[in-house]
């Protein structure tokens, strides 16, 4: 167990690391951020920093020496980096979840073994496998690279008639999976935490609207049936327990409406994020404990906090040029503005977010 005054090492220096470091500081902990990128947003707010490549063993050794435990803000931490650090300090969540969540095929197979519904999927290693996968899954379907895909990068939706071989080549011939297109009514996610002692606390299910594959708006609670919400939380708990997970985890799911039920709504899991998640940013202003504090508590071996919501909450991402609106947002009654300190508002770049909390019936 970590004592106040202890040091948490964070791999990655983006906005998630920044908000983790701020939450840690509030609890009297020091954060040491390790990132290869010189002007990463977390460097502004941490007690110590290392700017070095994830393959730089001398830098990693110094980092490990300086911290009590290590966590990460992104799932694409190289396996060798995680193993190097794990030999020196506790790494939470356990890096075994990285292997799973870095590979869409391994992730889907894990979910299948757990009995959790996913899109129908098939491994695609070459043109022949692609033709067989299309024959099995049909159209429309989605071709995704197994690795290094996020915010819709590395995936191509193949409508009826589209030439999937062209799509496969467009993805560089990398190992892929083909997934059936899920005709979802809404996208939801569950952000939850599991402690070292097996304690578990989930935030209510929230609903996510994406634009061009990037999260745009999250609302909590999701407009789904109570039994669907309970099932979504139960699935998340089952996943966290199967992974012997410690920390905050997010599970993204599709809700499919059925004309014949019950259940009237079916849940199809899309993705597991072994970290704090954009769809949990609303908890900073809208819940008793933020997801960032919750993650710090969990990895430090401290009691988990209350996940009680303060009301109905809406979180909107500020993407690219949206950030220029900061003055107007500040003038809006009840708008809570968070800016990540990034210099250049490039298209598709998450620059900040704004949260509003409403009375439950407003
Ligand atoms: P992902 O990169 O897997 O998180 O996918 C990004 C977004 O693409 C999701 O949030 C969905 O909006 C959409 N998407 C991904 N997979 C599917 C699928 N199998 N069926 C329908 N939409 C999908």
CSV table of N, CA and C and ligand atoms in Angstrom, one decimal, residues 104 108 119-120 141-142 144 149-153 155 157 179-184 187 210 213-214 252 254 268 270-271, ligand 1:
chain,number,residue,atom,x,y,z
A,104,UNK,N,-7.0,-6.7,-31.1
A,104,UNK,CA,-8.4,-6.9,-31.1
A,104,UNK,C,-8.9,-8.3,-31.2
A,108,UNK,N,-11.3,-10.1,-28.4
A,108,UNK,CA,-12.6,-10.7,-28.7
A,108,UNK,C,-12.6,-12.2,-28.3
A,119,UNK,N,-19.4,-8.5,-31.6
A,119,UNK,CA,-19.8,-8.7,-33.0
A,119,UNK,C,-19.2,-10.0,-33.4
A,120,UNK,N,-19.8,-10.6,-34.5
A,120,UNK,CA,-19.2,-11.8,-35.0
A,120,UNK,C,-17.9,-11.4,-35.7
A,141,UNK,N,-19.8,-5.1,-43.1
A,141,UNK,CA,-18.9,-5.5,-42.1
A,141,UNK,C,-17.7,-4.5,-42.0
A,142,UNK,N,-17.0,-4.6,-40.9
A,142,UNK,CA,-15.9,-3.6,-40.7
A,142,UNK,C,-14.6,-4.4,-40.6
A,144,UNK,N,-10.8,-4.2,-39.4
A,144,UNK,CA,-10.0,-3.4,-38.4
A,144,UNK,C,-8.6,-4.0,-38.3
A,149,UNK,N,-5.1,0.5,-33.3
A,149,UNK,CA,-6.2,1.3,-33.8
A,149,UNK,C,-6.8,2.1,-32.7
A,150,UNK,N,-7.2,3.3,-32.8
A,150,UNK,CA,-7.9,4.1,-31.9
A,150,UNK,C,-8.7,5.2,-32.6
A,151,UNK,N,-9.7,5.7,-32.0
A,151,UNK,CA,-10.5,6.8,-32.5
A,151,UNK,C,-10.8,6.5,-34.0
A,152,UNK,N,-11.1,5.2,-34.4
A,152,UNK,CA,-11.4,4.9,-35.7
A,152,UNK,C,-10.3,4.8,-36.7
A,153,UNK,N,-9.0,5.0,-36.1
A,153,UNK,CA,-7.9,4.8,-37.0
A,153,UNK,C,-7.7,3.3,-37.2
A,155,UNK,N,-9.3,1.4,-39.3
A,155,UNK,CA,-10.5,0.6,-39.6
A,155,UNK,C,-11.3,1.1,-40.8
A,157,UNK,N,-15.0,0.7,-42.8
A,157,UNK,CA,-16.3,0.1,-42.9
A,157,UNK,C,-16.6,-0.3,-44.4
A,179,UNK,N,-15.2,-7.7,-38.7
A,179,UNK,CA,-16.3,-7.8,-37.7
A,179,UNK,C,-17.7,-7.5,-38.4
A,180,UNK,N,-18.7,-8.2,-37.9
A,180,UNK,CA,-20.0,-7.9,-38.4
A,180,UNK,C,-20.4,-6.5,-38.0
A,181,UNK,N,-21.1,-5.7,-38.8
A,181,UNK,CA,-21.6,-4.4,-38.4
A,181,UNK,C,-22.8,-4.6,-37.4
A,182,UNK,N,-22.6,-4.0,-36.3
A,182,UNK,CA,-23.7,-4.1,-35.2
A,182,UNK,C,-24.7,-3.0,-35.4
A,183,UNK,N,-25.9,-3.3,-35.7
A,183,UNK,CA,-27.0,-2.3,-35.9
A,183,UNK,C,-27.4,-1.7,-34.6
A,184,UNK,N,-26.5,-0.9,-34.0
A,184,UNK,CA,-26.8,-0.5,-32.6
A,184,UNK,C,-27.8,0.7,-32.5
A,187,UNK,N,-24.6,3.8,-28.2
A,187,UNK,CA,-23.3,3.3,-27.7
A,187,UNK,C,-23.2,3.7,-26.3
A,210,UNK,N,-20.4,9.5,-31.0
A,210,UNK,CA,-19.2,9.7,-31.7
A,210,UNK,C,-19.4,10.6,-33.0
A,213,UNK,N,-15.8,8.9,-35.7
A,213,UNK,CA,-15.2,7.9,-34.8
A,213,UNK,C,-14.5,8.5,-33.6
A,214,UNK,N,-14.7,9.8,-33.3
A,214,UNK,CA,-14.1,10.4,-32.1
A,214,UNK,C,-15.3,10.7,-31.2
A,252,UNK,N,-16.6,-0.5,-23.5
A,252,UNK,CA,-17.5,0.1,-24.5
A,252,UNK,C,-18.4,-0.9,-25.1
A,254,UNK,N,-22.2,-1.8,-27.4
A,254,UNK,CA,-23.4,-1.3,-28.2
A,254,UNK,C,-24.6,-1.8,-27.6
A,268,UNK,N,-23.7,-5.7,-26.7
A,268,UNK,CA,-22.6,-6.3,-27.5
A,268,UNK,C,-21.4,-5.5,-27.1
A,270,UNK,N,-17.8,-3.9,-27.5
A,270,UNK,CA,-16.9,-3.6,-28.6
A,270,UNK,C,-15.5,-3.6,-28.1
A,271,UNK,N,-15.2,-3.0,-27.0
A,271,UNK,CA,-13.8,-2.7,-26.6
A,271,UNK,C,-13.6,-2.6,-25.1
B,1,LIG,P1,-13.4,1.2,-32.3
B,1,LIG,O1,-12.2,1.7,-32.9
B,1,LIG,O2,-13.6,-0.3,-32.3
B,1,LIG,O3,-13.6,1.8,-30.9
B,1,LIG,O4,-14.6,1.8,-33.1
B,1,LIG,C1,-14.9,3.1,-33.2
B,1,LIG,C2,-16.3,3.4,-33.5
B,1,LIG,O5,-16.7,2.7,-34.8
B,1,LIG,C3,-17.3,2.8,-32.5
B,1,LIG,O6,-17.5,3.6,-31.4
B,1,LIG,C4,-18.6,2.6,-33.4
B,1,LIG,O7,-19.2,3.8,-33.5
B,1,LIG,C5,-18.0,2.2,-34.7
B,1,LIG,N1,-17.9,0.7,-34.8
B,1,LIG,C6,-16.9,-0.1,-34.5
B,1,LIG,N2,-17.1,-1.4,-34.6
B,1,LIG,C7,-18.4,-1.5,-35.0
B,1,LIG,C8,-19.2,-2.6,-35.3
B,1,LIG,N3,-18.8,-3.9,-35.3
B,1,LIG,N4,-20.5,-2.3,-35.7
B,1,LIG,C9,-21.0,-1.0,-35.8
B,1,LIG,N5,-20.2,0.1,-35.5
B,1,LIG,C10,-18.9,-0.1,-35.1
